[in-house]
PDB file of N, CA and C in Angstrom:
ATOM      1  N   MET A  12       0.786  -1.194   0.000  1.00  0.00           N
ATOM      2  CA  MET A  12       0.000   0.000   0.000  1.00  0.00           C
ATOM      3  C   MET A  12       0.841   1.278   0.000  1.00  0.00           C
ATOM      4  N   ARG A  13       2.030   1.209   0.463  1.00  0.00           N
ATOM      5  CA  ARG A  13       2.836   2.416   0.574  1.00  0.00           C
ATOM      6  C   ARG A  13       3.239   2.969  -0.782  1.00  0.00           C
ATOM      7  N   ARG A  14       3.287   2.165  -1.768  1.00  0.00           N
ATOM      8  CA  ARG A  14       3.765   2.690  -3.033  1.00  0.00           C
ATOM      9  C   ARG A  14       2.786   3.641  -3.688  1.00  0.00           C
ATOM     10  N   PHE A  15       1.548   3.658  -3.236  1.00  0.00           N
ATOM     11  CA  PHE A  15       0.565   4.578  -3.793  1.00  0.00           C
ATOM     12  C   PHE A  15       0.334   5.803  -2.923  1.00  0.00           C
ATOM     13  N   GLN A  16       0.984   5.828  -1.795  1.00  0.00           N
ATOM     14  CA  GLN A  16       0.817   6.979  -0.918  1.00  0.00           C
ATOM     15  C   GLN A  16       1.828   8.055  -1.326  1.00  0.00           C
ATOM     16  N   TYR A  17       1.355   9.271  -1.364  1.00  0.00           N
ATOM     17  CA  TYR A  17       2.210  10.394  -1.704  1.00  0.00           C
ATOM     18  C   TYR A  17       2.493  11.186  -0.443  1.00  0.00           C
ATOM     19  N   ARG A  18       3.744  11.326  -0.168  1.00  0.00           N
ATOM     20  CA  ARG A  18       4.121  12.076   1.025  1.00  0.00           C
ATOM     21  C   ARG A  18       4.963  13.284   0.570  1.00  0.00           C
ATOM     22  N   LYS A  19       4.607  14.438   1.026  1.00  0.00           N
ATOM     23  CA  LYS A  19       5.306  15.657   0.656  1.00  0.00           C
ATOM     24  C   LYS A  19       6.630  15.730   1.428  1.00  0.00           C
ATOM     25  N   GLN A  20       7.702  15.865   0.684  1.00  0.00           N
ATOM     26  CA  GLN A  20       9.007  15.951   1.316  1.00  0.00           C
ATOM     27  C   GLN A  20       9.328  17.419   1.585  1.00  0.00           C
ATOM     28  N   SER A  21       9.876  17.649   2.737  1.00  0.00           N
ATOM     29  CA  SER A  21      10.267  19.023   3.065  1.00  0.00           C
ATOM     30  C   SER A  21      11.626  19.313   2.444  1.00  0.00           C
ATOM     31  N   HIS A  22      11.800  20.551   1.996  1.00  0.00           N
ATOM     32  CA  HIS A  22      13.040  20.949   1.344  1.00  0.00           C
ATOM     33  C   HIS A  22      13.880  21.842   2.244  1.00  0.00           C
ATOM     34  N   THR A  23      13.812  21.612   3.524  1.00  0.00           N
ATOM     35  CA  THR A  23      14.635  22.385   4.458  1.00  0.00           C
ATOM     36  C   THR A  23      16.036  21.793   4.491  1.00  0.00           C
ATOM     37  N   PRO A  24      17.041  22.646   4.589  1.00  0.00           N
ATOM     38  CA  PRO A  24      18.415  22.117   4.629  1.00  0.00           C
ATOM     39  C   PRO A  24      18.646  21.343   5.919  1.00  0.00           C
ATOM     40  N   PRO A  25      19.528  20.406   5.855  1.00  0.00           N
ATOM     41  CA  PRO A  25      19.840  19.644   7.076  1.00  0.00           C
ATOM     42  C   PRO A  25      20.368  20.572   8.175  1.00  0.00           C
ATOM     43  N   LYS A  26      20.145  20.167   9.391  1.00  0.00           N
ATOM     44  CA  LYS A  26      20.513  20.999  10.537  1.00  0.00           C
ATOM     45  C   LYS A  26      22.017  21.215  10.652  1.00  0.00           C
ATOM     46  N   PHE A  27      22.812  20.268  10.220  1.00  0.00           N
ATOM     47  CA  PHE A  27      24.263  20.438  10.349  1.00  0.00           C
ATOM     48  C   PHE A  27      24.791  21.523   9.407  1.00  0.00           C
ATOM     49  N   ILE A  28      24.138  21.728   8.264  1.00  0.00           N
ATOM     50  CA  ILE A  28      24.565  22.801   7.356  1.00  0.00           C
ATOM     51  C   ILE A  28      24.278  24.157   7.992  1.00  0.00           C
ATOM     52  N   LEU A  29      23.136  24.279   8.607  1.00  0.00           N
ATOM     53  CA  LEU A  29      22.792  25.519   9.302  1.00  0.00           C
ATOM     54  C   LEU A  29      23.759  25.769  10.458  1.00  0.00           C
ATOM     55  N   SER A  30      24.097  24.727  11.204  1.00  0.00           N
ATOM     56  CA  SER A  30      25.054  24.855  12.316  1.00  0.00           C
ATOM     57  C   SER A  30      26.440  25.242  11.806  1.00  0.00           C
ATOM     58  N   ALA A  31      26.865  24.643  10.698  1.00  0.00           N
ATOM     59  CA  ALA A  31      28.180  24.967  10.133  1.00  0.00           C
ATOM     60  C   ALA A  31      28.227  26.418   9.661  1.00  0.00           C
ATOM     61  N   CYS A  32      27.167  26.897   9.035  1.00  0.00           N
ATOM     62  CA  CYS A  32      27.122  28.299   8.588  1.00  0.00           C
ATOM     63  C   CYS A  32      27.162  29.252   9.773  1.00  0.00           C
ATOM     64  N   LEU A  33      26.441  28.935  10.816  1.00  0.00           N
ATOM     65  CA  LEU A  33      26.438  29.764  12.018  1.00  0.00           C
ATOM     66  C   LEU A  33      27.825  29.781  12.669  1.00  0.00           C
ATOM     67  N   PHE A  34      28.466  28.623  12.722  1.00  0.00           N
ATOM     68  CA  PHE A  34      29.815  28.538  13.275  1.00  0.00           C
ATOM     69  C   PHE A  34      30.799  29.380  12.468  1.00  0.00           C
ATOM     70  N   LEU A  35      30.726  29.304  11.129  1.00  0.00           N
ATOM     71  CA  LEU A  35      31.621  30.091  10.280  1.00  0.00           C
ATOM     72  C   LEU A  35      31.375  31.588  10.442  1.00  0.00           C
ATOM     73  N   LEU A  36      30.144  31.989  10.622  1.00  0.00           N
ATOM     74  CA  LEU A  36      29.819  33.398  10.839  1.00  0.00           C
ATOM     75  C   LEU A  36      30.417  33.886  12.158  1.00  0.00           C
ATOM     76  N   ILE A  37      30.265  33.105  13.202  1.00  0.00           N
ATOM     77  CA  ILE A  37      30.822  33.475  14.510  1.00  0.00           C
ATOM     78  C   ILE A  37      32.351  33.510  14.442  1.00  0.00           C
ATOM     79  N   LEU A  38      32.963  32.562  13.749  1.00  0.00           N
ATOM     80  CA  LEU A  38      34.409  32.529  13.589  1.00  0.00           C
ATOM     81  C   LEU A  38      34.899  33.755  12.827  1.00  0.00           C
ATOM     82  N   LEU A  39      34.212  34.143  11.780  1.00  0.00           N
ATOM     83  CA  LEU A  39      34.576  35.328  11.003  1.00  0.00           C
ATOM     84  C   LEU A  39      34.487  36.594  11.849  1.00  0.00           C
ATOM     85  N   LEU A  40      33.432  36.727  12.636  1.00  0.00           N
ATOM     86  CA  LEU A  40      33.294  37.889  13.519  1.00  0.00           C
ATOM     87  C   LEU A  40      34.385  37.918  14.587  1.00  0.00           C
ATOM     88  N   PHE A  41      34.757  36.756  15.099  1.00  0.00           N
ATOM     89  CA  PHE A  41      35.820  36.671  16.097  1.00  0.00           C
ATOM     90  C   PHE A  41      37.157  37.105  15.511  1.00  0.00           C
ATOM     91  N   ILE A  42      37.473  36.628  14.315  1.00  0.00           N
ATOM     92  CA  ILE A  42      38.735  36.987  13.660  1.00  0.00           C
ATOM     93  C   ILE A  42      38.769  38.482  13.351  1.00  0.00           C
ATOM     94  N   GLN A  43      37.655  39.031  12.915  1.00  0.00           N
ATOM     95  CA  GLN A  43      37.593  40.463  12.636  1.00  0.00           C
ATOM     96  C   GLN A  43      37.784  41.278  13.918  1.00  0.00           C
ATOM     97  N   GLY A  44      37.230  40.829  15.018  1.00  0.00           N
ATOM     98  CA  GLY A  44      37.397  41.511  16.293  1.00  0.00           C
ATOM     99  C   GLY A  44      38.837  41.485  16.778  1.00  0.00           C
ATOM    100  N   ILE A  45      39.497  40.346  16.632  1.00  0.00           N
ATOM    101  CA  ILE A  45      40.904  40.226  17.021  1.00  0.00           C
ATOM    102  C   ILE A  45      41.765  41.148  16.167  1.00  0.00           C
ATOM    103  N   SER A  46      41.494  41.206  14.878  1.00  0.00           N
ATOM    104  CA  SER A  46      42.256  42.072  13.979  1.00  0.00           C
ATOM    105  C   SER A  46      42.085  43.540  14.367  1.00  0.00           C
ATOM    106  N   SER A  47      40.860  43.931  14.673  1.00  0.00           N
ATOM    107  CA  SER A  47      40.594  45.314  15.080  1.00  0.00           C
ATOM    108  C   SER A  47      41.305  45.640  16.389  1.00  0.00           C
ATOM    109  N   LEU A  48      41.290  44.721  17.315  1.00  0.00           N
ATOM    110  CA  LEU A  48      41.962  44.911  18.601  1.00  0.00           C
ATOM    111  C   LEU A  48      43.470  45.035  18.405  1.00  0.00           C
ATOM    112  N   SER A  49      44.036  44.242  17.514  1.00  0.00           N
ATOM    113  CA  SER A  49      45.465  44.286  17.235  1.00  0.00           C
ATOM    114  C   SER A  49      45.875  45.632  16.633  1.00  0.00           C
ATOM    115  N   GLU A  50      45.074  46.154  15.714  1.00  0.00           N
ATOM    116  CA  GLU A  50      45.360  47.459  15.115  1.00  0.00           C
ATOM    117  C   GLU A  50      45.299  48.564  16.160  1.00  0.00           C
ATOM    118  N   SER A  51      44.316  48.489  17.047  1.00  0.00           N
ATOM    119  CA  SER A  51      44.172  49.490  18.105  1.00  0.00           C
ATOM    120  C   SER A  51      45.363  49.450  19.061  1.00  0.00           C
ATOM    121  N   THR A  52      45.808  48.252  19.402  1.00  0.00           N
ATOM    122  CA  THR A  52      46.953  48.107  20.292  1.00  0.00           C
ATOM    123  C   THR A  52      48.226  48.654  19.656  1.00  0.00           C
ATOM    124  N   MET A  53      48.416  48.387  18.370  1.00  0.00           N
ATOM    125  CA  MET A  53      49.595  48.887  17.668  1.00  0.00           C
ATOM    126  C   MET A  53      49.585  50.414  17.628  1.00  0.00           C
ATOM    127  N   GLN A  54      48.431  51.013  17.421  1.00  0.00           N
ATOM    128  CA  GLN A  54      48.325  52.474  17.406  1.00  0.00           C
ATOM    129  C   GLN A  54      48.668  53.052  18.785  1.00  0.00           C
ATOM    130  N   ARG A  55      48.200  52.413  19.832  1.00  0.00           N
ATOM    131  CA  ARG A  55      48.519  52.885  21.190  1.00  0.00           C
ATOM    132  C   ARG A  55      50.011  52.759  21.492  1.00  0.00           C
ATOM    133  N   GLN A  56      50.630  51.681  21.044  1.00  0.00           N
ATOM    134  CA  GLN A  56      52.069  51.510  21.248  1.00  0.00           C
ATOM    135  C   GLN A  56      52.845  52.599  20.517  1.00  0.00           C
ATOM    136  N   ARG A  57      52.405  52.922  19.322  1.00  0.00           N
ATOM    137  CA  ARG A  57      53.077  53.968  18.538  1.00  0.00           C
ATOM    138  C   ARG A  57      52.962  55.317  19.235  1.00  0.00           C
ATOM    139  N   GLU A  58      51.763  55.652  19.730  1.00  0.00           N
ATOM    140  CA  GLU A  58      51.564  56.914  20.449  1.00  0.00           C
ATOM    141  C   GLU A  58      52.400  56.960  21.720  1.00  0.00           C
ATOM    142  N   SER A  59      52.475  55.846  22.428  1.00  0.00           N
ATOM    143  CA  SER A  59      53.269  55.781  23.649  1.00  0.00           C
ATOM    144  C   SER A  59      54.760  55.973  23.353  1.00  0.00           C
ATOM    145  N   LEU A  60      55.238  55.369  22.269  1.00  0.00           N
ATOM    146  CA  LEU A  60      56.631  55.541  21.875  1.00  0.00           C
ATOM    147  C   LEU A  60      56.915  56.994  21.504  1.00  0.00           C
ATOM    148  N   GLU A  61      55.998  57.615  20.792  1.00  0.00           N
ATOM    149  CA  GLU A  61      56.186  59.015  20.409  1.00  0.00           C
ATOM    150  C   GLU A  61      56.267  59.918  21.649  1.00  0.00           C
ATOM    151  N   LYS A  62      55.401  59.672  22.615  1.00  0.00           N
ATOM    152  CA  LYS A  62      55.433  60.460  23.860  1.00  0.00           C
ATOM    153  C   LYS A  62      56.725  60.220  24.633  1.00  0.00           C
ATOM    154  N   ALA A  63      57.197  58.977  24.678  1.00  0.00           N
ATOM    155  CA  ALA A  63      58.427  58.658  25.405  1.00  0.00           C
ATOM    156  C   ALA A  63      59.636  59.334  24.762  1.00  0.00           C
ATOM    157  N   ILE A  64      59.675  59.344  23.443  1.00  0.00           N
ATOM    158  CA  ILE A  64      60.793  59.999  22.758  1.00  0.00           C
ATOM    159  C   ILE A  64      60.753  61.495  23.006  1.00  0.00           C
ATOM    160  N   MET A  65      59.591  62.103  22.897  1.00  0.00           N
ATOM    161  CA  MET A  65      59.482  63.552  23.126  1.00  0.00           C
ATOM    162  C   MET A  65      59.836  63.908  24.572  1.00  0.00           C
ATOM    163  N   ARG A  66      59.421  63.063  25.509  1.00  0.00           N
ATOM    164  CA  ARG A  66      59.746  63.309  26.916  1.00  0.00           C
ATOM    165  C   ARG A  66      61.259  63.229  27.141  1.00  0.00           C
ATOM    166  N   SER A  67      61.910  62.244  26.529  1.00  0.00           N
ATOM    167  CA  SER A  67      63.362  62.099  26.667  1.00  0.00           C
ATOM    168  C   SER A  67      64.096  63.260  26.008  1.00  0.00           C
ATOM    169  N   ILE A  68      63.625  63.691  24.856  1.00  0.00           N
ATOM    170  CA  ILE A  68      64.254  64.822  24.163  1.00  0.00           C
ATOM    171  C   ILE A  68      64.117  66.094  24.995  1.00  0.00           C
ATOM    172  N   THR A  69      62.935  66.328  25.520  1.00  0.00           N
ATOM    173  CA  THR A  69      62.691  67.531  26.325  1.00  0.00           C
ATOM    174  C   THR A  69      63.534  67.511  27.595  1.00  0.00           C
ATOM    175  N   TYR A  70      63.618  66.365  28.236  1.00  0.00           N
ATOM    176  CA  TYR A  70      64.422  66.252  29.451  1.00  0.00           C
ATOM    177  C   TYR A  70      65.903  66.489  29.143  1.00  0.00           C
ATOM    178  N   CYS A  71      66.389  65.919  28.045  1.00  0.00           N
ATOM    179  CA  CYS A  71      67.783  66.122  27.647  1.00  0.00           C
ATOM    180  C   CYS A  71      68.049  67.599  27.377  1.00  0.00           C
ATOM    181  N   TYR A  72      67.117  68.271  26.712  1.00  0.00           N
ATOM    182  CA  TYR A  72      67.305  69.694  26.409  1.00  0.00           C
ATOM    183  C   TYR A  72      67.321  70.532  27.683  1.00  0.00           C
ATOM    184  N   SER A  73      66.455  70.172  28.643  1.00  0.00           N
ATOM    185  CA  SER A  73      66.408  70.953  29.885  1.00  0.00           C
ATOM    186  C   SER A  73      67.646  70.732  30.750  1.00  0.00           C
ATOM    187  N   VAL A  74      68.237  69.550  30.693  1.00  0.00           N
ATOM    188  CA  VAL A  74      69.416  69.251  31.497  1.00  0.00           C
ATOM    189  C   VAL A  74      70.695  69.754  30.828  1.00  0.00           C
ATOM    190  N   GLU A  75      70.842  69.511  29.534  1.00  0.00           N
ATOM    191  CA  GLU A  75      72.101  69.797  28.852  1.00  0.00           C
ATOM    192  C   GLU A  75      72.104  71.106  28.062  1.00  0.00           C
ATOM    193  N   GLY A  76      70.932  71.652  27.768  1.00  0.00           N
ATOM    194  CA  GLY A  76      70.871  72.907  27.022  1.00  0.00           C
ATOM    195  C   GLY A  76      70.888  72.747  25.513  1.00  0.00           C
ATOM    196  N   SER A  77      70.917  71.518  25.024  1.00  0.00           N
ATOM    197  CA  SER A  77      70.841  71.274  23.585  1.00  0.00           C
ATOM    198  C   SER A  77      70.136  69.938  23.351  1.00  0.00           C
ATOM    199  N   TYR A  78      69.578  69.804  22.170  1.00  0.00           N
ATOM    200  CA  TYR A  78      68.886  68.561  21.841  1.00  0.00           C
ATOM    201  C   TYR A  78      69.913  67.461  21.562  1.00  0.00           C
ATOM    202  N   PRO A  79      69.564  66.203  21.829  1.00  0.00           N
ATOM    203  CA  PRO A  79      70.517  65.107  21.594  1.00  0.00           C
ATOM    204  C   PRO A  79      70.826  64.956  20.104  1.00  0.00           C
ATOM    205  N   GLU A  80      72.068  64.572  19.814  1.00  0.00           N
ATOM    206  CA  GLU A  80      72.478  64.465  18.424  1.00  0.00           C
ATOM    207  C   GLU A  80      72.033  63.178  17.745  1.00  0.00           C
ATOM    208  N   SER A  81      71.631  62.172  18.522  1.00  0.00           N
ATOM    209  CA  SER A  81      71.169  60.919  17.920  1.00  0.00           C
ATOM    210  C   SER A  81      70.198  60.206  18.856  1.00  0.00           C
ATOM    211  N   LEU A  82      69.507  59.258  18.289  1.00  0.00           N
ATOM    212  CA  LEU A  82      68.589  58.439  19.077  1.00  0.00           C
ATOM    213  C   LEU A  82      69.365  57.511  20.006  1.00  0.00           C
ATOM    214  N   ASP A  83      70.540  57.083  19.562  1.00  0.00           N
ATOM    215  CA  ASP A  83      71.386  56.226  20.408  1.00  0.00           C
ATOM    216  C   ASP A  83      71.828  56.956  21.679  1.00  0.00           C
ATOM    217  N   TYR A  84      72.015  58.254  21.587  1.00  0.00           N
ATOM    218  CA  TYR A  84      72.379  59.049  22.763  1.00  0.00           C
ATOM    219  C   TYR A  84      71.255  59.000  23.805  1.00  0.00           C
ATOM    220  N   LEU A  85      70.016  59.073  23.330  1.00  0.00           N
ATOM    221  CA  LEU A  85      68.877  58.968  24.254  1.00  0.00           C
ATOM    222  C   LEU A  85      68.796  57.574  24.864  1.00  0.00           C
ATOM    223  N   LYS A  86      69.081  56.559  24.068  1.00  0.00           N
ATOM    224  CA  LYS A  86      69.053  55.187  24.578  1.00  0.00           C
ATOM    225  C   LYS A  86      70.116  54.975  25.647  1.00  0.00           C
ATOM    226  N   ASP A  87      71.302  55.479  25.385  1.00  0.00           N
ATOM    227  CA  ASP A  87      72.418  55.253  26.308  1.00  0.00           C
ATOM    228  C   ASP A  87      72.319  56.082  27.587  1.00  0.00           C
ATOM    229  N   ASN A  88      71.915  57.338  27.474  1.00  0.00           N
ATOM    230  CA  ASN A  88      71.979  58.252  28.612  1.00  0.00           C
ATOM    231  C   ASN A  88      70.649  58.545  29.299  1.00  0.00           C
ATOM    232  N   TYR A  89      69.535  58.325  28.601  1.00  0.00           N
ATOM    233  CA  TYR A  89      68.244  58.689  29.187  1.00  0.00           C
ATOM    234  C   TYR A  89      67.268  57.521  29.282  1.00  0.00           C
ATOM    235  N   GLY A  90      67.732  56.330  29.069  1.00  0.00           N
ATOM    236  CA  GLY A  90      66.927  55.140  29.310  1.00  0.00           C
ATOM    237  C   GLY A  90      65.802  54.907  28.320  1.00  0.00           C
ATOM    238  N   LEU A  91      65.905  55.444  27.123  1.00  0.00           N
ATOM    239  CA  LEU A  91      64.868  55.204  26.114  1.00  0.00           C
ATOM    240  C   LEU A  91      64.998  53.772  25.620  1.00  0.00           C
ATOM    241  N   PHE A  92      63.877  53.062  25.602  1.00  0.00           N
ATOM    242  CA  PHE A  92      63.858  51.674  25.170  1.00  0.00           C
ATOM    243  C   PHE A  92      62.573  51.428  24.405  1.00  0.00           C
ATOM    244  N   TYR A  93      62.675  50.767  23.261  1.00  0.00           N
ATOM    245  CA  TYR A  93      61.491  50.410  22.481  1.00  0.00           C
ATOM    246  C   TYR A  93      61.794  49.162  21.662  1.00  0.00           C
ATOM    247  N   ASP A  94      60.757  48.556  21.136  1.00  0.00           N
ATOM    248  CA  ASP A  94      60.887  47.340  20.349  1.00  0.00           C
ATOM    249  C   ASP A  94      61.316  47.698  18.927  1.00  0.00           C
ATOM    250  N   GLU A  95      62.582  47.471  18.623  1.00  0.00           N
ATOM    251  CA  GLU A  95      63.119  47.831  17.322  1.00  0.00           C
ATOM    252  C   GLU A  95      62.663  46.883  16.224  1.00  0.00           C
ATOM    253  N   ASP A  96      62.138  45.723  16.588  1.00  0.00           N
ATOM    254  CA  ASP A  96      61.598  44.801  15.590  1.00  0.00           C
ATOM    255  C   ASP A  96      60.220  45.240  15.111  1.00  0.00           C
ATOM    256  N   THR A  97      59.539  46.049  15.906  1.00  0.00           N
ATOM    257  CA  THR A  97      58.189  46.496  15.567  1.00  0.00           C
ATOM    258  C   THR A  97      58.181  47.888  14.949  1.00  0.00           C
ATOM    259  N   PHE A  98      59.046  48.777  15.429  1.00  0.00           N
ATOM    260  CA  PHE A  98      59.043  50.165  14.975  1.00  0.00           C
ATOM    261  C   PHE A  98      60.410  50.587  14.449  1.00  0.00           C
ATOM    262  N   PHE A  99      60.370  51.423  13.426  1.00  0.00           N
ATOM    263  CA  PHE A  99      61.561  52.093  12.922  1.00  0.00           C
ATOM    264  C   PHE A  99      61.406  53.568  13.250  1.00  0.00           C
ATOM    265  N   VAL A 100      62.409  54.141  13.907  1.00  0.00           N
ATOM    266  CA  VAL A 100      62.360  55.551  14.286  1.00  0.00           C
ATOM    267  C   VAL A 100      63.402  56.300  13.476  1.00  0.00           C
ATOM    268  N   ASP A 101      62.930  57.259  12.683  1.00  0.00           N
ATOM    269  CA  ASP A 101      63.820  58.127  11.913  1.00  0.00           C
ATOM    270  C   ASP A 101      64.008  59.408  12.719  1.00  0.00           C
ATOM    271  N   TYR A 102      65.234  59.662  13.127  1.00  0.00           N
ATOM    272  CA  TYR A 102      65.559  60.791  13.995  1.00  0.00           C
ATOM    273  C   TYR A 102      66.516  61.704  13.234  1.00  0.00           C
ATOM    274  N   ARG A 103      66.047  62.897  12.870  1.00  0.00           N
ATOM    275  CA  ARG A 103      66.866  63.830  12.086  1.00  0.00           C
ATOM    276  C   ARG A 103      67.077  65.122  12.865  1.00  0.00           C
ATOM    277  N   VAL A 104      68.333  65.457  13.032  1.00  0.00           N
ATOM    278  CA  VAL A 104      68.700  66.660  13.773  1.00  0.00           C
ATOM    279  C   VAL A 104      68.971  67.780  12.772  1.00  0.00           C
ATOM    280  N   THR A 105      68.363  68.950  13.028  1.00  0.00           N
ATOM    281  CA  THR A 105      68.591  70.123  12.193  1.00  0.00           C
ATOM    282  C   THR A 105      69.641  71.023  12.827  1.00  0.00           C
ATOM    283  N   GLY A 106      69.585  71.161  14.121  1.00  0.00           N
ATOM    284  CA  GLY A 106      70.545  71.982  14.851  1.00  0.00           C
ATOM    285  C   GLY A 106      70.439  71.684  16.332  1.00  0.00           C
ATOM    286  N   SER A 107      71.390  72.200  17.109  1.00  0.00           N
ATOM    287  CA  SER A 107      71.398  71.884  18.531  1.00  0.00           C
ATOM    288  C   SER A 107      70.258  72.570  19.289  1.00  0.00           C
ATOM    289  N   ASN A 108      69.726  73.661  18.758  1.00  0.00           N
ATOM    290  CA  ASN A 108      68.639  74.370  19.428  1.00  0.00           C
ATOM    291  C   ASN A 108      67.304  74.248  18.697  1.00  0.00           C
ATOM    292  N   ILE A 109      67.226  73.368  17.709  1.00  0.00           N
ATOM    293  CA  ILE A 109      65.986  73.148  16.955  1.00  0.00           C
ATOM    294  C   ILE A 109      65.504  71.731  17.241  1.00  0.00           C
ATOM    295  N   LEU A 110      64.232  71.604  17.546  1.00  0.00           N
ATOM    296  CA  LEU A 110      63.646  70.307  17.863  1.00  0.00           C
ATOM    297  C   LEU A 110      63.858  69.334  16.703  1.00  0.00           C
ATOM    298  N   PRO A 111      64.415  68.161  16.968  1.00  0.00           N
ATOM    299  CA  PRO A 111      64.647  67.184  15.899  1.00  0.00           C
ATOM    300  C   PRO A 111      63.342  66.708  15.269  1.00  0.00           C
ATOM    301  N   ASP A 112      63.442  66.300  14.021  1.00  0.00           N
ATOM    302  CA  ASP A 112      62.296  65.743  13.301  1.00  0.00           C
ATOM    303  C   ASP A 112      62.263  64.243  13.567  1.00  0.00           C
ATOM    304  N   ILE A 113      61.129  63.774  14.091  1.00  0.00           N
ATOM    305  CA  ILE A 113      60.993  62.365  14.461  1.00  0.00           C
ATOM    306  C   ILE A 113      59.877  61.748  13.634  1.00  0.00           C
ATOM    307  N   THR A 114      60.178  60.613  12.982  1.00  0.00           N
ATOM    308  CA  THR A 114      59.179  59.867  12.241  1.00  0.00           C
ATOM    309  C   THR A 114      59.200  58.434  12.748  1.00  0.00           C
ATOM    310  N   ILE A 115      58.027  57.942  13.126  1.00  0.00           N
ATOM    311  CA  ILE A 115      57.913  56.563  13.620  1.00  0.00           C
ATOM    312  C   ILE A 115      57.141  55.763  12.593  1.00  0.00           C
ATOM    313  N   ILE A 116      57.744  54.666  12.136  1.00  0.00           N
ATOM    314  CA  ILE A 116      57.135  53.823  11.120  1.00  0.00           C
ATOM    315  C   ILE A 116      56.996  52.408  11.665  1.00  0.00           C
ATOM    316  N   GLU A 117      55.812  51.841  11.488  1.00  0.00           N
ATOM    317  CA  GLU A 117      55.592  50.460  11.908  1.00  0.00           C
ATOM    318  C   GLU A 117      56.179  49.541  10.845  1.00  0.00           C
ATOM    319  N   LYS A 118      56.986  48.585  11.274  1.00  0.00           N
ATOM    320  CA  LYS A 118      57.551  47.637  10.343  1.00  0.00           C
ATOM    321  C   LYS A 118      56.495  46.628   9.956  1.00  0.00           C
ATOM    322  N   GLY A 119      56.603  46.085   8.753  1.00  0.00           N
ATOM    323  CA  GLY A 119      55.652  45.090   8.279  1.00  0.00           C
ATOM    324  C   GLY A 119      55.856  43.758   8.956  1.00  0.00           C
ATOM    325  N   ASP A 120      55.083  42.763   8.513  1.00  0.00           N
ATOM    326  CA  ASP A 120      55.208  41.420   9.075  1.00  0.00           C
ATOM    327  C   ASP A 120      56.578  40.867   8.791  1.00  0.00           C
ATOM    328  N   LYS A 121      57.021  40.038   9.705  1.00  0.00           N
ATOM    329  CA  LYS A 121      58.364  39.464   9.597  1.00  0.00           C
ATOM    330  C   LYS A 121      58.398  38.374   8.570  1.00  0.00           C
TER     331      LYS A 121
END
């Protein structure tokens, strides 16, 4: 008797496909959040480094009466320390009484 019975089949996707799509969506949002957090942290580190360099330069000028001639001088005498693998600091001196030009560049991936 079953061969003459017509049963309507539902065309809903299997539950595991829906679960897999939901999992991939949550994973994508998580990765995007981590990436955003990483960019924010890198920006804060850069700002902190810029403030530390300016503070060291200002302190050196107030103590010695002239701006330091190199970044290495600040490292050796004023305790400036930063991650050289992450940031490149371009330090250009124009004169002993003119504030040096400082450019901080984030290095790319290793």
